[in-house]
Structure formats: structure tokens, C-alpha cells
Tab-separated table of C-alpha atoms and ligand atoms in Angstrom:
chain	number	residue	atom	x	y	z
A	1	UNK	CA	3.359	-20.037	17.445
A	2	UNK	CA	4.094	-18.373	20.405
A	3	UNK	CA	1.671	-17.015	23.338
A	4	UNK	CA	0.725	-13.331	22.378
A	5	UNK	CA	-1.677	-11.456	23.965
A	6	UNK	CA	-2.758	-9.592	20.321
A	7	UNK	CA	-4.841	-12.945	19.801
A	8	UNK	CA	-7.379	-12.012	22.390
A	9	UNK	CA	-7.547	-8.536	21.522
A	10	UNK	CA	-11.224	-9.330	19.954
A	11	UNK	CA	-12.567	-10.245	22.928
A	12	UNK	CA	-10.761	-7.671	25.417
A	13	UNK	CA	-12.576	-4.800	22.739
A	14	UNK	CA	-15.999	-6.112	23.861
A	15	UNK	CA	-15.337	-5.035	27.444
A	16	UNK	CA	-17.643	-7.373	29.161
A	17	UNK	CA	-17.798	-7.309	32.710
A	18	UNK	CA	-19.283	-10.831	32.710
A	19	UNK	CA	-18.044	-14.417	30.579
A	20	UNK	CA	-17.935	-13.501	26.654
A	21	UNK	CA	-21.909	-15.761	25.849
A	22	UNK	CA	-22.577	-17.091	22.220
A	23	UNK	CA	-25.806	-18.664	21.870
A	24	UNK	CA	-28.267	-19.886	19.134
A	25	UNK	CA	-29.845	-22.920	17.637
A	26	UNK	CA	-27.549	-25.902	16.803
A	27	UNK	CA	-28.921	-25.161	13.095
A	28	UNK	CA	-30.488	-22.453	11.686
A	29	UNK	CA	-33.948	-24.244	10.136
A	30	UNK	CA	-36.237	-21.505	8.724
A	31	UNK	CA	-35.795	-17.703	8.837
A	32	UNK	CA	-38.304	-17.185	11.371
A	33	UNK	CA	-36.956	-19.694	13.467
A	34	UNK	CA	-33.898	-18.266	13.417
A	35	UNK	CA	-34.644	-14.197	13.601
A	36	UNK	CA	-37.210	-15.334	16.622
A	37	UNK	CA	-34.193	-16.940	19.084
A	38	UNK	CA	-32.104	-13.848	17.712
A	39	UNK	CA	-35.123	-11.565	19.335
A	40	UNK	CA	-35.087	-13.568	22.220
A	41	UNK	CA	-31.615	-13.237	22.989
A	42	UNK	CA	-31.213	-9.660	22.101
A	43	UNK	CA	-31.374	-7.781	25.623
A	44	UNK	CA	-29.123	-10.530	27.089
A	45	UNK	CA	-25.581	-11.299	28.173
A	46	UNK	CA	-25.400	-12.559	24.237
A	47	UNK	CA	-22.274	-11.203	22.198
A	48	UNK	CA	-22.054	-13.103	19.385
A	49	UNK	CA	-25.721	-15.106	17.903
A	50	UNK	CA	-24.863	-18.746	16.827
A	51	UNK	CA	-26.575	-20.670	14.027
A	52	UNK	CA	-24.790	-23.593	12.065
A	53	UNK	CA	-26.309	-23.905	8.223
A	54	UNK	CA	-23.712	-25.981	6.986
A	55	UNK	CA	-23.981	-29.105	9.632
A	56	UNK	CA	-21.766	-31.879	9.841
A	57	UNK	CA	-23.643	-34.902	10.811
A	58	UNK	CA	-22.377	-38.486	11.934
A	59	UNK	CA	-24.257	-40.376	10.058
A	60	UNK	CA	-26.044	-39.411	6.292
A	61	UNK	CA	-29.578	-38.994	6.232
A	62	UNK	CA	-30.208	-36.396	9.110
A	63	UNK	CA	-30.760	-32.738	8.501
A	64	UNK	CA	-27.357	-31.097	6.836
A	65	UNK	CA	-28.509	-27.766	7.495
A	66	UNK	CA	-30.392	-25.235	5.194
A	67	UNK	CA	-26.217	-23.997	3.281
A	68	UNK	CA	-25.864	-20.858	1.897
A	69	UNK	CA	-29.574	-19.332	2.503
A	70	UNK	CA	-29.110	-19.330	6.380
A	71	UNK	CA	-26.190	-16.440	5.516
A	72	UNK	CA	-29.092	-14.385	4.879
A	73	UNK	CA	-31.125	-15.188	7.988
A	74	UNK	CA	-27.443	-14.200	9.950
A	75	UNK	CA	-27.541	-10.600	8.021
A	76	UNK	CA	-30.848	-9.858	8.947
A	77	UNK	CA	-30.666	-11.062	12.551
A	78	UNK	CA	-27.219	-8.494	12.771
A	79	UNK	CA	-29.540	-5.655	11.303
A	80	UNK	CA	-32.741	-6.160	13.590
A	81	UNK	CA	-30.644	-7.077	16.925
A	82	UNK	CA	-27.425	-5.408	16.551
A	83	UNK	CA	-26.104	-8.968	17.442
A	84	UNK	CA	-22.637	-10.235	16.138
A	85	UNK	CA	-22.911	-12.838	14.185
A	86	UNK	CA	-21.295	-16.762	13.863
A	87	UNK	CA	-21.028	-19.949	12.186
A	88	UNK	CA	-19.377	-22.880	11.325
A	89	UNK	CA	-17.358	-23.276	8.034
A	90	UNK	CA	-15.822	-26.727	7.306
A	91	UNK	CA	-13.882	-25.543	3.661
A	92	UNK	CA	-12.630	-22.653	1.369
A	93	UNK	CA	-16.024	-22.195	0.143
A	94	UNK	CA	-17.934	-21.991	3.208
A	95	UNK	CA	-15.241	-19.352	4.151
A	96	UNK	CA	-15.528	-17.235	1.178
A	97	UNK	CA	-19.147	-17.367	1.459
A	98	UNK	CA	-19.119	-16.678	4.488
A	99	UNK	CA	-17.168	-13.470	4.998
A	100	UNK	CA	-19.350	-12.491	2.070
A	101	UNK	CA	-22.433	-12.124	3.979
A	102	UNK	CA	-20.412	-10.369	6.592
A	103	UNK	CA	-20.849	-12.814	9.371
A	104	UNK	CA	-18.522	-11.671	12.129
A	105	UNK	CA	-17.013	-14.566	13.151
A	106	UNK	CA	-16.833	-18.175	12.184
A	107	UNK	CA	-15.544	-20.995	13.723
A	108	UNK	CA	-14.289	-24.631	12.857
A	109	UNK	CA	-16.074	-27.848	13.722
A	110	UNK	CA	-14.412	-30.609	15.800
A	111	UNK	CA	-14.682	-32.726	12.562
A	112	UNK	CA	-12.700	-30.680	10.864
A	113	UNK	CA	-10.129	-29.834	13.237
A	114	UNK	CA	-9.084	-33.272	13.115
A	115	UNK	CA	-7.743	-33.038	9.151
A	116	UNK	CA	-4.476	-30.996	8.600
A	117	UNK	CA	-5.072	-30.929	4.704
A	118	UNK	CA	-9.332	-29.333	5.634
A	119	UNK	CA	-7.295	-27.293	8.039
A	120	UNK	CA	-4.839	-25.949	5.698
A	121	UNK	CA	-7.318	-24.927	3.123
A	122	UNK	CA	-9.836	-23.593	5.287
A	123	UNK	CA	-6.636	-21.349	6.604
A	124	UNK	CA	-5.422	-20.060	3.309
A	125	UNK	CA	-9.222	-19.112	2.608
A	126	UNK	CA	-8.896	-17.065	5.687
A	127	UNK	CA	-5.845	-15.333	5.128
A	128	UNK	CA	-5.745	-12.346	6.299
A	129	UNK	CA	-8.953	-11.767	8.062
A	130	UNK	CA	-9.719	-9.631	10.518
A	131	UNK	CA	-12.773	-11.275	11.672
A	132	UNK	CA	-12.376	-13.519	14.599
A	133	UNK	CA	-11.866	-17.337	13.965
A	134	UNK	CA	-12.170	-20.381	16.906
A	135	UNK	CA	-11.298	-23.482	16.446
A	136	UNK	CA	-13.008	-26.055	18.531
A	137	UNK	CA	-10.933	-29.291	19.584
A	138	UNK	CA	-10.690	-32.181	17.653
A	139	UNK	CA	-12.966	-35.328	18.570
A	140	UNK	CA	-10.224	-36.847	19.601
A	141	UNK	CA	-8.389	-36.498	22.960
A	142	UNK	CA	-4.926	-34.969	20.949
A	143	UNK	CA	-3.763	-31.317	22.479
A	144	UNK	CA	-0.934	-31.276	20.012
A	145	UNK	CA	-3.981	-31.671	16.540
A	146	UNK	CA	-5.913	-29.208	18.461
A	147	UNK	CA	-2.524	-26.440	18.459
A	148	UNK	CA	-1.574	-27.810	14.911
A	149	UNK	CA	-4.460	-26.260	13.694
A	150	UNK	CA	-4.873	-23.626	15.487
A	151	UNK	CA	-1.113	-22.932	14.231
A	152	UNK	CA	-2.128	-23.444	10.589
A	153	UNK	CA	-4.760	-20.789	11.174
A	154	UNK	CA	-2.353	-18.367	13.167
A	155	UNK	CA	-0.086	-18.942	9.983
A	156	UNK	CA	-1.703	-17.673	7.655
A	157	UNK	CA	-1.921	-14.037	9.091
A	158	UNK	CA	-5.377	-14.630	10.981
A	159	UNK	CA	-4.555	-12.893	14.072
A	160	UNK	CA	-7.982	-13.007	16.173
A	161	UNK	CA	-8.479	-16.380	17.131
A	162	UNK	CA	-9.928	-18.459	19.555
A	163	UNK	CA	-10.670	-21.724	21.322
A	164	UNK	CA	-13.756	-24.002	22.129
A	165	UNK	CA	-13.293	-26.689	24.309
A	166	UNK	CA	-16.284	-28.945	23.086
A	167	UNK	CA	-15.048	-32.870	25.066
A	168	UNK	CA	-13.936	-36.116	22.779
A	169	UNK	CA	-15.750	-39.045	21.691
A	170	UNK	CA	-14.878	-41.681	23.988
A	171	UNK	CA	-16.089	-45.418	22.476
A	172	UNK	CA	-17.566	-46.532	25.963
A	173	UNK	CA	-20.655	-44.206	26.699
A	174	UNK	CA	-19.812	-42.026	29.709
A	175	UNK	CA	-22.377	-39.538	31.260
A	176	UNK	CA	-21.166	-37.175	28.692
A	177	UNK	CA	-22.226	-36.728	25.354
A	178	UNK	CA	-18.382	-36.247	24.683
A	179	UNK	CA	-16.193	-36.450	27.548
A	180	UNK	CA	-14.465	-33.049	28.694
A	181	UNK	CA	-10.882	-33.839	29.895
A	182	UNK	CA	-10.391	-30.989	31.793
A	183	UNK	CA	-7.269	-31.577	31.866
A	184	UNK	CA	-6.680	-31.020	28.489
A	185	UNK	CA	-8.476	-27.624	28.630
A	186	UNK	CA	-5.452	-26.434	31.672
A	187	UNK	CA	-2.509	-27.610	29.718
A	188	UNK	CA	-4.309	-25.663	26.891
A	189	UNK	CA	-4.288	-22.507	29.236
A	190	UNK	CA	-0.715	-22.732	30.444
A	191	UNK	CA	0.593	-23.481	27.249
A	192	UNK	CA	-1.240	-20.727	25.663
A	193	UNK	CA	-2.819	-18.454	28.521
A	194	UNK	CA	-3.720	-15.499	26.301
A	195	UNK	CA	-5.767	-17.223	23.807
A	196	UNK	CA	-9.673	-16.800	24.662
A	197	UNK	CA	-10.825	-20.351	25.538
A	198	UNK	CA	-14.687	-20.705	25.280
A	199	UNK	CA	-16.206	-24.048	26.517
A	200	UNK	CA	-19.671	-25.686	24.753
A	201	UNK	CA	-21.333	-27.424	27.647
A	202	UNK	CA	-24.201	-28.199	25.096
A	203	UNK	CA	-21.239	-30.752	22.952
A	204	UNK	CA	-20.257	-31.915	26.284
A	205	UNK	CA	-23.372	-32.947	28.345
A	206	UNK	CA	-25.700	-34.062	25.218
A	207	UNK	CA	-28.166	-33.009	28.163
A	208	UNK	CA	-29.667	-29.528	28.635
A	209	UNK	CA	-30.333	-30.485	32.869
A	210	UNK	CA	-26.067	-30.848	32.758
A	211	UNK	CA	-25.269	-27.618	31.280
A	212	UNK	CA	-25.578	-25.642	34.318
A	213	UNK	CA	-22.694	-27.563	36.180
A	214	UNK	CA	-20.238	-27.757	33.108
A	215	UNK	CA	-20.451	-24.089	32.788
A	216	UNK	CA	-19.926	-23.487	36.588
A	217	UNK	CA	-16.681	-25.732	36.422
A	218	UNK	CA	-16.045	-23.973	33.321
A	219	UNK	CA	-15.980	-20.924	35.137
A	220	UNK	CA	-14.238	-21.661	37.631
A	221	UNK	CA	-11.624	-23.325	35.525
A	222	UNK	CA	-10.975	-19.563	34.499
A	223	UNK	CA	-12.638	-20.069	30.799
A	224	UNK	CA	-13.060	-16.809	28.722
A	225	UNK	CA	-16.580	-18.009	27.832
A	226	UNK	CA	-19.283	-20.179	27.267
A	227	UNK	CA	-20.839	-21.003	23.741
A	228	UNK	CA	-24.384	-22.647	24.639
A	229	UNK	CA	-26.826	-23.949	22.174
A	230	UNK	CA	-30.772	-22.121	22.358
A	231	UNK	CA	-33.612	-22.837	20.765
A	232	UNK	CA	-37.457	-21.856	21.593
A	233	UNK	CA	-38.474	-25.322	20.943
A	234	UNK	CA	-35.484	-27.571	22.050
A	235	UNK	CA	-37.605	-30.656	21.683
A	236	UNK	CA	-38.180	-30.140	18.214
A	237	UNK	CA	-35.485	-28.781	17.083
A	238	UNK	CA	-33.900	-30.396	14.232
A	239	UNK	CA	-30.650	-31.356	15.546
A	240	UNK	CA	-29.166	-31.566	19.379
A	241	UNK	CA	-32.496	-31.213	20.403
A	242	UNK	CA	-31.755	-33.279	23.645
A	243	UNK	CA	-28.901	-30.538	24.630
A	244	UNK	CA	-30.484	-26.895	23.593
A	245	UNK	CA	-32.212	-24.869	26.171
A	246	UNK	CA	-34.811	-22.400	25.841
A	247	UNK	CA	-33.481	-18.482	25.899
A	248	UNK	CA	-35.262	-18.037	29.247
A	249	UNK	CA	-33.303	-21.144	30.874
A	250	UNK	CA	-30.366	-19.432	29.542
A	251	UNK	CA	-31.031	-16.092	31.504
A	252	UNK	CA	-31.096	-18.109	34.153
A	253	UNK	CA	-28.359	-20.019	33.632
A	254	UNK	CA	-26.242	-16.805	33.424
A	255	UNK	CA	-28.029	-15.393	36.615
A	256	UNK	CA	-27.237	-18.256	38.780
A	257	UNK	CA	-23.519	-18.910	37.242
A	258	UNK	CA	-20.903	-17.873	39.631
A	259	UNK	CA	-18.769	-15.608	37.597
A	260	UNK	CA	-15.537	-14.776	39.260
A	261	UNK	CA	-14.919	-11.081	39.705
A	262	UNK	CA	-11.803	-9.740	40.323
A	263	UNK	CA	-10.901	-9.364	43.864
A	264	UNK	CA	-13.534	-11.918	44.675
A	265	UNK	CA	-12.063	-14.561	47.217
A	266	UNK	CA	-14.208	-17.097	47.562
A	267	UNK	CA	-14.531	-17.296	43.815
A	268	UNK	CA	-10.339	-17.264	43.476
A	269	UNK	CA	-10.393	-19.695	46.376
A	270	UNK	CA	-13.114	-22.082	44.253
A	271	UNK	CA	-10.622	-21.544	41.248
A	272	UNK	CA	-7.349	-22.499	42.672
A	273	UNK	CA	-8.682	-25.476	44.508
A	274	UNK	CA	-10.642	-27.087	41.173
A	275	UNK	CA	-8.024	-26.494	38.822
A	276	UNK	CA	-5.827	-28.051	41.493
A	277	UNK	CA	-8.301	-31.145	42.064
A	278	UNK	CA	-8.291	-31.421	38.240
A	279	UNK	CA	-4.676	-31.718	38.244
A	280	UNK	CA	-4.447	-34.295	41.089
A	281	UNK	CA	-7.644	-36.445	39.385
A	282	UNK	CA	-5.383	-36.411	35.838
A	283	UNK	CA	-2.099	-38.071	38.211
A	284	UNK	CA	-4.252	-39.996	40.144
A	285	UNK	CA	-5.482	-41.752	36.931
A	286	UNK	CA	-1.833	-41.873	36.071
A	287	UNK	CA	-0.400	-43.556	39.016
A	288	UNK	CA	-3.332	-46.508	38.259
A	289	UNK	CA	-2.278	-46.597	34.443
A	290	UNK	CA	1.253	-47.102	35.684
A	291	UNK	CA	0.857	-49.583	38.643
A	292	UNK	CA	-1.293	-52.115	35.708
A	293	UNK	CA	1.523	-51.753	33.410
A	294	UNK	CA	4.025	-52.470	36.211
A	295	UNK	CA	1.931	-55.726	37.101
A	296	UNK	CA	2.223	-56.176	33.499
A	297	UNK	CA	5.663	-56.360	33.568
A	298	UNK	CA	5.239	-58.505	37.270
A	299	UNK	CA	3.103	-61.196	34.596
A	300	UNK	CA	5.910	-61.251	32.279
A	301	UNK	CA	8.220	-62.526	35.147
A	302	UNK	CA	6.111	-64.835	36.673
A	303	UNK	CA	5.583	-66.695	33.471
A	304	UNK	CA	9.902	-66.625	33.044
A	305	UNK	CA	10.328	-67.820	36.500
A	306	UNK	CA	7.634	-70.392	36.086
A	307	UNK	CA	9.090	-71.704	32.912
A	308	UNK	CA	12.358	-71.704	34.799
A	309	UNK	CA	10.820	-73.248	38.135
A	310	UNK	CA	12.021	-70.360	40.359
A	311	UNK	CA	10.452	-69.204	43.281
A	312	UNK	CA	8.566	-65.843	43.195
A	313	UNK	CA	10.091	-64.481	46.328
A	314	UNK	CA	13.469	-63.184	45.709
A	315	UNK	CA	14.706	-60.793	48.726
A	316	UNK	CA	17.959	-60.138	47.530
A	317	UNK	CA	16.127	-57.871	44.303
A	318	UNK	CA	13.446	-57.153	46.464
A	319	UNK	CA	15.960	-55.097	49.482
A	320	UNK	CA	17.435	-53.512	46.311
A	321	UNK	CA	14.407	-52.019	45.119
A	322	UNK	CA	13.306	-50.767	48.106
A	323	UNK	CA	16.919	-48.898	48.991
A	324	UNK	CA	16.551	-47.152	45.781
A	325	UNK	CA	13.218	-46.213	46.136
A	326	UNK	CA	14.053	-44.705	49.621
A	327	UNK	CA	16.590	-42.576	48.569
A	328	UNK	CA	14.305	-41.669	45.084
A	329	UNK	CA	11.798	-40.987	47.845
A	330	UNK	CA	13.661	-38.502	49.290
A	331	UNK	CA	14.246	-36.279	46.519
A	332	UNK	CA	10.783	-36.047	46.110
A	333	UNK	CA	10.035	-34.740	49.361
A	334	UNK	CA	8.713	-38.679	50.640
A	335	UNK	CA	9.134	-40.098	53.543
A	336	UNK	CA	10.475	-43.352	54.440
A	337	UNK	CA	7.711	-44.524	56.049
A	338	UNK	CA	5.682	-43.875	53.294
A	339	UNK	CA	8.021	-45.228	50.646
A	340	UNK	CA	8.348	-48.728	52.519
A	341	UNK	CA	4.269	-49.094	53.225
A	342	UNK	CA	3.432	-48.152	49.605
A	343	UNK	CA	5.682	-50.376	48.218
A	344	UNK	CA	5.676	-53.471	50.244
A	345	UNK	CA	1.740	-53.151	48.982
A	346	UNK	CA	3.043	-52.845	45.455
A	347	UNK	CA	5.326	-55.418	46.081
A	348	UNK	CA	2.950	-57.706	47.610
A	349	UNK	CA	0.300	-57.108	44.715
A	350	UNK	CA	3.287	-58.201	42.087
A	351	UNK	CA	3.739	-61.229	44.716
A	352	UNK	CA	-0.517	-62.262	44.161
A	353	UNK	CA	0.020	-61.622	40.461
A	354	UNK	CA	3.257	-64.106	39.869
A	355	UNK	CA	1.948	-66.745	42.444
A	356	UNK	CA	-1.008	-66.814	40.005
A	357	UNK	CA	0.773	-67.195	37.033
A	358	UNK	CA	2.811	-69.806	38.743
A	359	UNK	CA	-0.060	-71.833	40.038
A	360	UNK	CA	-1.494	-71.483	37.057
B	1	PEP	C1	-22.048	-27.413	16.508
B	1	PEP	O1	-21.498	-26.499	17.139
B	1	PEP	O2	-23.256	-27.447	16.264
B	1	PEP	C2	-21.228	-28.585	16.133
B	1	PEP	C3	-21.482	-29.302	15.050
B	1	PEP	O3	-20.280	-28.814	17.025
B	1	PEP	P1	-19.026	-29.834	17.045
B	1	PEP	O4	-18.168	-29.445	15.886
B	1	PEP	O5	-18.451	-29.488	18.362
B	1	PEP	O6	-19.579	-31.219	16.982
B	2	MN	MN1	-25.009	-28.955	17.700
């Protein structure tokens, strides 16, 4: 698949001056629940009205969404609002039932994302659609599942498509409901900077009081747009209740949002330097990830030269090292001086980490 500027050709046709906004209930639970939100989002920044019926939950035994029945709910809210319409379809049936009932766009779960065989056969349900399809990432932290399926949708002739950068389960519990990885979501842009790439702060914060800031970074991340779950009645909503907010909140979300506009420089300025900052946090973590595994490596030694009874200190190796790094240096536009400080420090850590091998 290569980068094609036909695949955002959905969204460009909308002409919005502002960030393309879907937004609805995590799950559509009765019809007036539903067709109320729709009302209250009608005369909004609102594109595209979000309900899921056919919900894929962790664990059995919560609420797996009202099925086919909701498709109805959808129709009427596109008749009474004028609203486009969305939801999630996890197989060839949901599909087909789907584009049925005319919904105007649809758009596969993180769950499924994950599993090239549901991939492949919701893709040759969809073949040759014209409706819009995005696929959200996978749960997991893997750019290369997330363009598989994206490719297996591209495939098979579906040429509107999509992105929503939703964060991955991590196992230790972060501040995040699912941890966004931003630096996932820019080597998803410059690998593929013409497909529309919509970020769900609702997925990623688990909190409705977080929203605000992922949306702003978001933003300023140069997203397309922003798909936000809404609900009247957050609290009692039947799923994600902790992360919906109320229509109104989203108004004001929108209001307050600093949406770049073109020409704006203090908003291209805010751009450049956070994608930047992202980039540097992503090598930053890096460069730690490599100095433990070079200690690692530092362990394995000390236990060789302790089995061996030979000292730690061995300049000869040591004046080598740092002679190659200087000139390495070099090439990478380093200085000496800072070549030599960082890695006598390096050295000296590898020195702390054999001497405690050694002495046991
Ligand atoms: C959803 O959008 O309600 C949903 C189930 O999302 P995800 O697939 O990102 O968990
Ligand atoms: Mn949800």
C-alpha cells in the first residue's frame, strides 16, 4: 500500500474549517437515549454521530450492546439530524448489516484489529464500498498489525479509509486508561501522511477531566480529528461511563481547543516543537533501554573475569573504546569533550556494576 492522497478524499469533501468531530455514547442503550445525544449534538462541530450496538467487552457479563436494533436508532437519528452516521463492526455480518441500514461509516475495534484472519473477513465483506472505513490501532503497541490491516482493508478495493489512534494496554496501570505512544501516532503520519488520523482521547484517558489535554496534544500533533465519547448521563451510562462527557462539555471542549489554522504561527510554532519533544522523549527512552542492556552485557563480564580472577580495570580495552568512540563521535556531529565525559560515566557505571559482581 502506498501513500495516496484519494484515501482522504472523504474527509477533504466535508470541507471543515475546524478538526473532522465524531461523537456519541460508547453504546447505543435505548432509542431515546440515543436520538436525545443525536439532538444534542446536532447544531455542533459534529460530522459523523457515534453509537456502538455491537460492544466488545473484556470480560463476559457486562452490557454487549443492544445488536442489530440500534441500526434502526442510527437511521432515524440520520433522518431527524441530518447527522452522518457510525459504528463499530467486528465481522462479515455486522458489515453486511450494517451497510444495510445505510450507516455511513463504520469502523473497526482495537480488538479486532489485532486478528489478521477477523481482519480479512471483515475486508472481503467490505469490498468495494464506498462508505468510509477506520480502523483503530490494535491494543497492542505493533505499528506494523495496525498497517497490516489497514492494508487488508485497502486491498480489497475500500478506498476511503481512515485511522483512530485509541493508546495500548500496558500491564502496569499508567495514568492512562490505555497508554498513547505518541510516537507511534508520528511514524504513522510520516509513513502514511495522507491518511486521516483521528485520535479517541475518551480510549486513552479512561477519564472525562483528561480529555481536554489529549485532544490539545492531539491537535497539535497535526491529527485530522478527534472521535470523543458523549452521553447526557455519563455516570450512568452503561459502559465507559467514567470517560464520556456531557454534549455541553463537549462544546466547550471544542471552544477552548486550540485548532491550528493555516498561517497561524504560534500554533505551527506549538506543532513543530511537540512533535519534536515527542521525538526526543521516544530516543531519550531509547538511550536508557540501551545503556541497561549495555550494563547487561558489563554483568556478563564481570561474572567471566570473576570466574577467571581478573581485575575489572583493563586500560588497554578501555583507551580503545574511547578512540573509537571519538572518531564515531565525530561523524555524528559530537564533540570530544562530550564523547570522553559521557563515556568515562558509562564507563565508570560498567566499573560499579563488575566490582559488584566481583565482590559478590
Ligand atoms: C469503542 O469505541 O467504544 C470501543 C470499544 O473502542 P476500542 O475498540 O478502542 O476499545
Ligand atoms: Mn467505549
Amino acid at each position: 500500500m502506498e501513500n495516496n492522497k484519494e484515501m482522504r478524499a472523504w474527509l477533504d469533501d466535508l470541507n471543515l474549517n475546524h478538526p473532522l468531530v465524531i461523537a456519541g455514547p460508547c453504546s447505543a442503550e435505548t432509542e431515546e437515549q440515543v436520538l436525545k445525544i443525536a439532538h444534542d449534538l446536532k447544531d455542533t462541530d459534529v460530522s459523523y454521530f457515534r453509537a456502538g450496538i455491537w460492544k466488545p467487552r473484556t470480560r463476559p457479563g457486562n452490557f454487549e450492546g443492544v445488536g442489530a436494533l440500534g441500526l434502526k436508532w442510527l437511521q432515524k437519528v440520520k433522518a431527524e439530524t441530518g447527522m452522518k452516521v457510525c459504528t463499530e463492526v467486528a465481522n462479515a455480518a455486522h458489515v453486511k448489516l450494517a451497510l444495510e441500514h445505510d450507516i455511513d461509516m463504520l469502523w473497526i475495534g482495537a480488538r479486532s484489529t489485532v486478528s489478521p484472519f477477523i481482519m480479512q473477513e471483515i475486508a472481503d465483506a467490505l469490498e468495494g464500498t464506498d462508505n468510509p472505513v477506520l480502523i483503530k490501532n490494535p491494543v497492542n503497541p505493533d505499528l506494523a498489525l495496525w498497517l497490516g490491516g489497514i492494508e487488508r482493508i485497502y486491498a480489497s478495493g475500500v478506498k476511503n479509509i481512515g485511522a483512530i489512534h485509541r493508546g495500548f494496554s500496558t500491564y502496569e496501570k499508567t495514568k492512562y486508561r490505555n497508554n498513547p505512544e505518541w510516537q507511534m501516532a508520528i511514524e504513522f503520519q510520516n509513513k502514511f501522511p495522507d491518511i486521516p488520523l483521528i485520535n479517541d482521547p475518551s480510549h486513552i484517558t479512561g477519564k472525562r477531566d483528561m480529555v481536554f489535554d489529549v485532544c490539545q496534544t492531539a491537535l497539535d500533533l497535526n491529527f485530522d480529528g478527534l472521535m470523543i465519547e458523549t452521553h447526557f448521563d455519563p455516570d450512568n451510562a452503561w459502559s465507559d461511563a467514567a470517560q464520556q462527557v456531557t454534549p455541553s462539555t463537549l462544546v466547550q471542549i471544542m471552544r477552548d481547543l486550540k485548532v491550528k489554522k493555516e498561517g497561524d504561527a504560534e500554533a505551527e510554532y506549538n506543532s513543530k516543537l511537540n512533535n519534536l519533544r515527542a521525538q526526543i522523549d521516544v530516543i531519550d527512552n531509547q538511550i536508557i533501554d540501551m545503556l541497561g542492556k549495555r550494563m547487561q552485557a558489563s554483568d556478563g563480564i564481570g561474572q567471566l573475569k570473576k570466574d577467571r580472577n581478573v581485575a575489572v580495570l583493563q586500560s588497554k580495552r578501555w583507551n580503545e573504546i574511547l578512540g573509537r568512540m571519538v572518531l564515531e563521535g565525530e561523524q555524528h556531529g559530537l564533540s570530544e569533550e562530550f564523547i570522553l565525559k559521557m563515556f568515562k560515566a558509562v564507563h565508570q557505571e560498567s566499573i560499579n556494576h563488575q566490582e559488584k559482581i566481583i565482590n559478590g
